Amino acid sequence: MGPVSEPTRPRRRGRLARSAAALAALLGLASYVAFHQMTGSTGSPRCTVGSGDNRYEFTPEQASNAATIAAVGTTRGLPERAVTIALATALQESALRNIEHGDRDSLGLFQQRPSQGWGTPEQIMDPVYASGKFYEGLEKVPGYSRLPLTVAAQKVQRSGFPQAYAKHEPDATLLSAALTGRSAAALTCTASTAEDRPGDPEQVRRELVRAFGEKAAPKLVTGGPSAGRSAAEPPVLMVPVRTAGSASGAGADERRGWELAQWSVARADGLRISEVAFGDRVWRAGEARGGWSKASGASAAGPGSVRVRLAP
């Protein structure tokens, strides 16, 4: 029998090669991170809500759907608890993605079934419609706001795994606090500004009205021919916080303002929104961290409206 060491050499060389490859990958990752930190690049768009250990990170697609679910709930006059239940349900059923498949004929954010009377496939795939149908069912549950989340969600969904909703309650609570405006400047996103695709004021208007009703219809104040300006100028929309004849107090106005502002940030990637300002805080899509910063002078929006600037 020959020396024992000879057969082990190929394995040793293999380990060395794998170690070298791993080191090269680690160095490449470090270089990538350093480059993006120095250049301020945001990489792939992403969203976060909360802070520190109490934080949920998700994609712009998920943020957009969460914002729609929340807006439909508050527009129906429902409490924050209803929004939390709806968001936890959608997190479990679809991970906040508007999917075209599921168990049997289940579809959409809430995996609603056409065969069970939820609507046509086209209706269910509309996040506004699907959210409205969920809340319609929830409103029929007596005392739903005092029930455990799993019980309330199950009475609407009739799921085979009702306890699964519970694990999403912490994230849904963070989302609902931000998207109903109770937690100011709590939701932030990075959005791509590299695409050569301008924002469309009419599309933003349609989406605001679909989610919040005509009372949220914004006014185009700069940008585009309809405002008497150059079409190349970035369009700016002012979204009213208080509607005509409203008797809401300062606290309610502030919460409403943050609801509209954070909806705009959650929808920024798809609607090509480059800046959102409310009060003395401003969010800009091009900033590396995508967070809210102090605004001053012309960059402040004041308390009466949310300013939304679109990509040029």
XYZ file of C-alpha atoms in Angstrom, residues 49 62-92 96 109-110 130-132 134-136 138-139 144-147 149 152-153 156 165 168-183 187 211-212 255-256 259 262-263:
76
model
C -41.095 50.314 8.049
C -45.402 44.678 -1.598
C -45.383 48.270 -0.331
C -47.701 49.368 -3.129
C -50.193 46.605 -2.335
C -50.008 47.277 1.403
C -50.682 50.975 0.783
C -53.750 50.118 -1.293
C -55.120 47.765 1.370
C -54.676 50.438 4.054
C -56.183 53.243 1.955
C -59.283 51.231 1.103
C -59.797 50.476 4.797
C -59.497 54.046 6.042
C -61.641 55.333 3.173
C -64.390 53.000 4.384
C -64.061 54.676 7.793
C -62.647 51.555 9.450
C -60.267 51.641 12.425
C -56.566 50.863 12.320
C -57.256 47.416 13.788
C -59.221 46.478 10.655
C -56.264 47.505 8.502
C -53.920 45.411 10.648
C -56.162 42.359 10.229
C -56.349 42.863 6.469
C -52.590 43.312 6.105
C -51.785 40.241 8.215
C -54.217 38.221 6.109
C -52.633 39.359 2.836
C -49.133 38.707 4.218
C -50.122 35.109 4.894
C -48.571 41.022 -0.321
C -53.794 39.442 -2.576
C -56.283 37.597 -0.376
C -60.118 42.670 -3.481
C -59.398 44.836 -0.444
C -62.943 46.163 -0.434
C -62.190 41.584 2.410
C -63.347 44.558 4.496
C -66.937 43.902 3.456
C -64.811 41.736 8.076
C -67.504 44.314 8.800
C -64.060 41.916 15.102
C -61.816 44.648 16.532
C -61.869 42.927 19.960
C -61.251 39.426 18.631
C -56.469 38.556 14.872
C -61.236 37.710 12.951
C -59.264 36.821 9.810
C -63.632 36.084 6.672
C -52.143 34.575 10.456
C -47.724 38.218 10.634
C -49.377 40.405 13.267
C -46.174 42.261 14.328
C -45.291 43.247 10.748
C -48.902 44.096 9.931
C -49.061 46.307 13.031
C -45.983 48.258 11.893
C -47.419 48.671 8.400
C -50.859 49.761 9.538
C -49.450 52.316 11.989
C -47.470 53.946 9.168
C -50.030 53.637 6.368
C -52.893 55.008 8.478
C -50.690 57.946 9.449
C -50.369 57.204 13.171
C -46.593 56.680 12.893
C -42.240 54.074 6.118
C -57.835 54.489 -3.193
C -59.119 57.501 -1.224
C -52.446 61.906 10.730
C -54.278 62.279 7.424
C -51.302 58.697 5.600
C -46.561 57.496 3.156
C -49.010 56.113 0.582
